Amino acid sequence: MTILVIAEHDSKVLAPATLNTVAAAAKIGGDIHVLVAGQNVGAVADAAAKIAGVSKVLVADNAAYAHQLSENVAPLVAALGSGAGGTGYSHILAAATSNGKNILPRVAAQLDVDQISEIISVESADTFKRPIYAGSAIATVQSTASVKVITVRATGFDPVAGEGGSAAIEAVAAVHDAGTSSFVGEELAKSDRPELTAAKIVVSGGRGMQNGDNFKHLYTLADKLGAAVGASRAAVDAGFVPNDMQVGQTGKIVAPQLYIAVGISGAIQHLAGMKDSKVIVAINKDEEAPIFQVADYGLVADLFEAVPELSKLV
Amino acid sequence: MKVLVAVKRVVDYNVKVRVKADNSGVDLANVKMSMNPFCEIAVEEAIRLKEKGVVTEIVVVSIGPTTAQEQLRTALALGADRAILVESAEELTSLAVAKLLKAVVDKEQPQLVILGKQAIDSDNNQTGQMLAALTGYGQGTFASKVEVSGDSVAVTREVDGGAQTVSLKLPAIITTDLRLNEPRYASLPNIMKAKKKPLEVLTPDALGVSTASTYKTVKVEAPAARSAGIKVKSVAELVEKLKNEAKVI
């Protein structure tokens, strides 16, 4: 069995989610290869070669793969997966990031196999667990596909070491350019705080924050704790903060050591994104709020008094 | 141009689902069903494109049980022109649905297909991408803005770090994110009118599509319950607990 892991990266830096995906691959067992597709991705390939447990890094460095457009990257992965131009793969894995979710189902359809989304555990080489209904149920699913195409929920797996490996790097010459899509531009949010999905502590605000300005209270607290700042859908829809901060079924899935929910009621869709956190703290003035049913420590208080006081004490 | 919108009948997003005692699935007997929220956004976007004069006809399609006609009628009441139901009683995988949609696309030849980014029951987030692969069209997934100009469409996508804009040649596939638009409500007169709009019923066999799959659900369980926590009385007590009891700060 040989497993192909698609590296998550922004052309400069290998994203931590790749390490969690390799960890899932290691649980399946077998040789692990990592594919780095993009343009000018030498540094990413070098970083991928150092991941513990990886035996080979395939690098597809071409203008067609810049910005990892699905229309061009999916045929590349499908060709590698089916064995065209080399050995085939038993599994193809990618992190369940916006990139992985965009590309992998396209790969699966090209290989004519079903895809398994967002696995949280590996039971055996063909059996996996994944949450359904916003995490209200956990399904155990089995695949008889010749190539098992799977996205991995990063928070379900502890990352492998990013150092210590010494995989061979091999160039992939094949170029697929479908010509149906092109990159126009991007607008990325800038932040000095840790990345939301990888942070050890997350402080999140909801509708109770009342406006975007008030999020400064959370930023102060987050900076004291070295935490990332998240938000509920209500806070994003109201325009308090940008959408890439949303935690939940349709936003990011986090499982930090400590999750502090401030002014968040705790709808099913929000809980889906954070209920695997180790310790959950809720600060809310409504003592009936559903968030208190999952919180390890609940404080019924006005957040505008409690949060500044908390910042002072930690 | 013609636009095809795919909608799915799912358990209402407000329902707290329960896992069946025999672990065969979740209990959907006597549970409120609705149109998947992301599909509502897809329907709304198609209607807005029609109102702008970009789209001339909206065909809405659902793949599922006979009862999915309710969701198709809802879409017709909102402004779709006609509906197609591909009737299948069994639960289909995303790939099977994508194959059936491909057959409908071949038949209808739309310039744009709009789907939700994911269904809130299976949480797969696959069908649109798979349909794009099968048709060979470009895909604009997780769309928060859609602008058609000439023979291409610019799609702003919600990605992990922020937003990204891609340009796709038409025909193309788009999947909607929550922030694309705010769906409207159907008015009573429109609900009455929708009853007279055409609704065609097809079968996978008639479309010549096999829905066999490589995917099987072995069992469905309730997630591990979190043990009940405690309420603290003050911020000082909270900090003390986090430092000494939970040891997380």
GROMACS .gro file of C-alpha atoms in nm, chain A residues 8 67 69-71 97-99 101-103 105-106 108-110 112-117 127 129-145 179-189 201 225 233 236-237 243-244 246 249-252 257-258 260 268-269 274-281 283 287 292-300 306 309-310 313-314, chain B residues 11 13-17 19 26 28 38 41 93-96 99 117-127 129-134 136-142 154 157-169 177-179 182 212-224 226-236 238-239 241-243 245-249:
model
  184
    8GLU     CA    1  -0.141   2.207   0.194
   67HIS     CA    2  -0.294   2.908  -0.693
   69LEU     CA    3  -0.676   2.574  -0.940
   70SER     CA    4  -0.883   2.259  -0.907
   71GLU     CA    5  -0.938   2.224  -1.281
   97THR     CA    6  -0.919   2.277   0.422
   98SER     CA    7  -1.085   2.496   0.160
   99ASN     CA    8  -0.817   2.377  -0.084
  101LYS     CA    9  -1.237   2.032  -0.020
  102ASN     CA   10  -1.214   2.211  -0.353
  103ILE     CA   11  -0.977   1.972  -0.526
  105PRO     CA   12  -1.396   1.553  -0.487
  106ARG     CA   13  -1.295   1.647  -0.840
  108ALA     CA   14  -1.256   1.124  -0.685
  109ALA     CA   15  -1.507   1.179  -0.967
  110GLN     CA   16  -1.228   1.155  -1.225
  112ASP     CA   17  -1.496   0.720  -1.058
  113VAL     CA   18  -1.488   0.651  -0.683
  114ASP     CA   19  -1.685   0.793  -0.390
  115GLN     CA   20  -1.500   1.028  -0.158
  116ILE     CA   21  -1.495   1.012   0.220
  117SER     CA   22  -1.506   1.360   0.373
  127THR     CA   23  -1.293   0.187   0.745
  129LYS     CA   24  -1.520   0.752   1.123
  130ARG     CA   25  -1.665   1.086   1.023
  131PRO     CA   26  -1.916   1.326   1.176
  132ILE     CA   27  -2.250   1.390   1.005
  133TYR     CA   28  -2.546   1.621   1.084
  134ALA     CA   29  -2.319   1.900   1.215
  135GLY     CA   30  -2.144   1.654   1.444
  136SER     CA   31  -2.470   1.530   1.601
  137ALA     CA   32  -2.382   1.177   1.490
  138ILE     CA   33  -2.065   0.987   1.408
  139ALA     CA   34  -2.079   0.752   1.109
  140THR     CA   35  -1.845   0.458   1.060
  141VAL     CA   36  -1.802   0.418   0.684
  142GLN     CA   37  -1.632   0.160   0.469
  143SER     CA   38  -1.496   0.198   0.117
  144THR     CA   39  -1.445  -0.075  -0.141
  145ALA     CA   40  -1.296   0.169  -0.392
  179GLY     CA   41  -0.795   2.620  -1.969
  180THR     CA   42  -1.141   2.657  -1.815
  181SER     CA   43  -1.044   2.874  -1.519
  182SER     CA   44  -0.803   3.148  -1.424
  183PHE     CA   45  -0.696   3.321  -1.105
  184VAL     CA   46  -0.802   3.687  -1.080
  185GLY     CA   47  -0.697   3.798  -0.734
  186GLU     CA   48  -0.719   3.740  -0.363
  187GLU     CA   49  -0.775   3.933  -0.047
  188LEU     CA   50  -0.620   3.763   0.252
  189ALA     CA   51  -0.677   3.874   0.608
  201ILE     CA   52  -0.620   2.875   2.288
  225LEU     CA   53  -0.305   3.439   2.624
  233ARG     CA   54  -2.179   3.313   1.228
  236VAL     CA   55  -1.963   3.744   1.088
  237ASP     CA   56  -2.301   3.807   0.925
  243ASN     CA   57  -1.575   3.541   0.750
  244ASP     CA   58  -1.243   3.355   0.770
  246GLN     CA   59  -1.599   3.185   1.159
  249GLN     CA   60  -2.020   2.359   1.065
  250THR     CA   61  -1.967   2.591   0.771
  251GLY     CA   62  -1.660   2.770   0.901
  252LYS     CA   63  -1.346   2.634   1.061
  257GLN     CA   64  -0.677   2.315   2.467
  258LEU     CA   65  -0.895   2.606   2.576
  260ILE     CA   66  -1.343   3.076   2.546
  268ILE     CA   67  -2.580   2.341   1.691
  269GLN     CA   68  -2.394   2.486   1.392
  274MET     CA   69  -1.561   2.362   1.865
  275LYS     CA   70  -1.712   2.093   2.087
  276ASP     CA   71  -1.399   1.877   2.072
  277SER     CA   72  -1.203   2.148   2.254
  278LYS     CA   73  -1.037   2.016   2.570
  279VAL     CA   74  -1.172   2.284   2.803
  280ILE     CA   75  -1.462   2.511   2.712
  281VAL     CA   76  -1.534   2.835   2.897
  283ILE     CA   77  -1.912   3.390   2.932
  287GLU     CA   78  -2.786   3.165   3.202
  292PHE     CA   79  -2.353   2.635   2.917
  293GLN     CA   80  -2.455   2.273   2.848
  294VAL     CA   81  -2.115   2.201   2.693
  295ALA     CA   82  -1.902   2.447   2.893
  296ASP     CA   83  -1.665   2.311   3.156
  297TYR     CA   84  -1.663   2.649   3.325
  298GLY     CA   85  -1.950   2.890   3.284
  299LEU     CA   86  -1.965   3.248   3.402
  300VAL     CA   87  -2.300   3.426   3.395
  306ALA     CA   88  -1.593   4.016   3.267
  309GLU     CA   89  -1.125   4.187   3.417
  310LEU     CA   90  -1.016   3.852   3.276
  313LEU     CA   91  -0.600   3.872   3.581
  314VAL     CA   92  -0.433   3.636   3.330
  325VAL     CA   93  -3.383   1.755   0.798
  327TYR     CA   94  -3.143   2.286   1.042
  328ASN     CA   95  -3.310   2.360   1.377
  329VAL     CA   96  -3.390   1.997   1.453
  330LYS     CA   97  -3.171   1.821   1.706
  331VAL     CA   98  -3.137   1.479   1.544
  333VAL     CA   99  -2.937   0.843   1.651
  340VAL     CA  100  -3.049   0.894   1.252
  342LEU     CA  101  -3.599   1.093   1.054
  352PHE     CA  102  -2.720   2.628   0.099
  355ILE     CA  103  -2.908   3.042  -0.142
  407THR     CA  104  -2.377   0.900  -0.254
  408SER     CA  105  -2.251   1.237  -0.380
  409LEU     CA  106  -2.093   1.064  -0.681
  410ALA     CA  107  -2.424   0.899  -0.777
  413LYS     CA  108  -2.373   1.139  -1.224
  431LYS     CA  109  -2.158   2.399  -0.107
  432GLN     CA  110  -2.272   2.119   0.123
  433ALA     CA  111  -2.584   1.947   0.253
  434ILE     CA  112  -2.629   1.987   0.627
  435ASP     CA  113  -2.712   1.618   0.674
  436SER     CA  114  -2.424   1.430   0.509
  437ASP     CA  115  -2.185   1.730   0.538
  438ASN     CA  116  -1.996   1.592   0.237
  439ASN     CA  117  -1.918   1.906   0.035
  440GLN     CA  118  -1.855   1.700  -0.281
  441THR     CA  119  -2.140   1.707  -0.533
  443GLN     CA  120  -1.696   1.952  -0.752
  444MET     CA  121  -1.782   1.602  -0.880
  445LEU     CA  122  -2.033   1.740  -1.129
  446ALA     CA  123  -1.765   1.983  -1.250
  447ALA     CA  124  -1.524   1.693  -1.300
  448LEU     CA  125  -1.781   1.482  -1.489
  450GLY     CA  126  -1.529   1.903  -1.754
  451TYR     CA  127  -1.654   2.252  -1.660
  452GLY     CA  128  -1.471   2.500  -1.439
  453GLN     CA  129  -1.582   2.521  -1.075
  454GLY     CA  130  -1.637   2.819  -0.847
  455THR     CA  131  -1.682   2.661  -0.505
  456PHE     CA  132  -1.780   2.838  -0.179
  468ALA     CA  133  -1.617   3.584  -1.203
  471ARG     CA  134  -1.469   3.234  -0.318
  472GLU     CA  135  -1.444   3.208   0.059
  473VAL     CA  136  -1.110   3.041   0.129
  474ASP     CA  137  -0.928   2.973   0.456
  475GLY     CA  138  -0.720   3.289   0.456
  476GLY     CA  139  -0.988   3.527   0.323
  477ALA     CA  140  -1.132   3.563  -0.028
  478GLN     CA  141  -1.013   3.457  -0.372
  479THR     CA  142  -1.157   3.551  -0.711
  480VAL     CA  143  -1.142   3.320  -1.012
  481SER     CA  144  -1.274   3.362  -1.363
  482LEU     CA  145  -1.447   3.064  -1.524
  483LYS     CA  146  -1.543   3.002  -1.884
  491ASP     CA  147  -2.148   2.981   0.059
  492LEU     CA  148  -2.375   3.128   0.325
  493ARG     CA  149  -2.275   3.483   0.254
  496GLU     CA  150  -3.011   3.645   0.185
  526ALA     CA  151  -2.398   0.171  -0.752
  527SER     CA  152  -2.143   0.289  -0.497
  528THR     CA  153  -1.813   0.198  -0.335
  529TYR     CA  154  -1.923   0.352  -0.007
  530LYS     CA  155  -2.111   0.192   0.279
  531THR     CA  156  -2.223   0.322   0.617
  532VAL     CA  157  -2.144   0.050   0.872
  533LYS     CA  158  -2.300   0.219   1.174
  534VAL     CA  159  -2.404   0.554   1.313
  535GLU     CA  160  -2.346   0.645   1.677
  536ALA     CA  161  -2.413   0.939   1.903
  537PRO     CA  162  -2.097   1.142   1.968
  538ALA     CA  163  -1.932   1.117   2.308
  540ARG     CA  164  -1.935   1.611   2.732
  541SER     CA  165  -1.969   1.585   3.107
  542ALA     CA  166  -2.156   1.873   3.265
  543GLY     CA  167  -1.937   2.157   3.381
  544ILE     CA  168  -1.967   2.398   3.669
  545LYS     CA  169  -2.070   2.761   3.695
  546VAL     CA  170  -1.816   2.991   3.854
  547LYS     CA  171  -1.922   3.300   4.045
  548SER     CA  172  -1.649   3.546   3.949
  549VAL     CA  173  -1.374   3.615   3.700
  550ALA     CA  174  -1.117   3.556   3.976
  552LEU     CA  175  -1.256   3.135   3.667
  553VAL     CA  176  -0.888   3.230   3.638
  555LYS     CA  177  -0.981   2.716   3.801
  556LEU     CA  178  -0.816   2.754   3.459
  557LYS     CA  179  -0.472   2.785   3.621
  559GLU     CA  180  -0.767   2.277   3.799
  560ALA     CA  181  -0.771   2.264   3.418
  561LYS     CA  182  -0.410   2.386   3.390
  562VAL     CA  183  -0.469   2.536   3.047
  563ILE     CA  184  -0.330   2.887   3.107
   0.00000   0.00000   0.00000
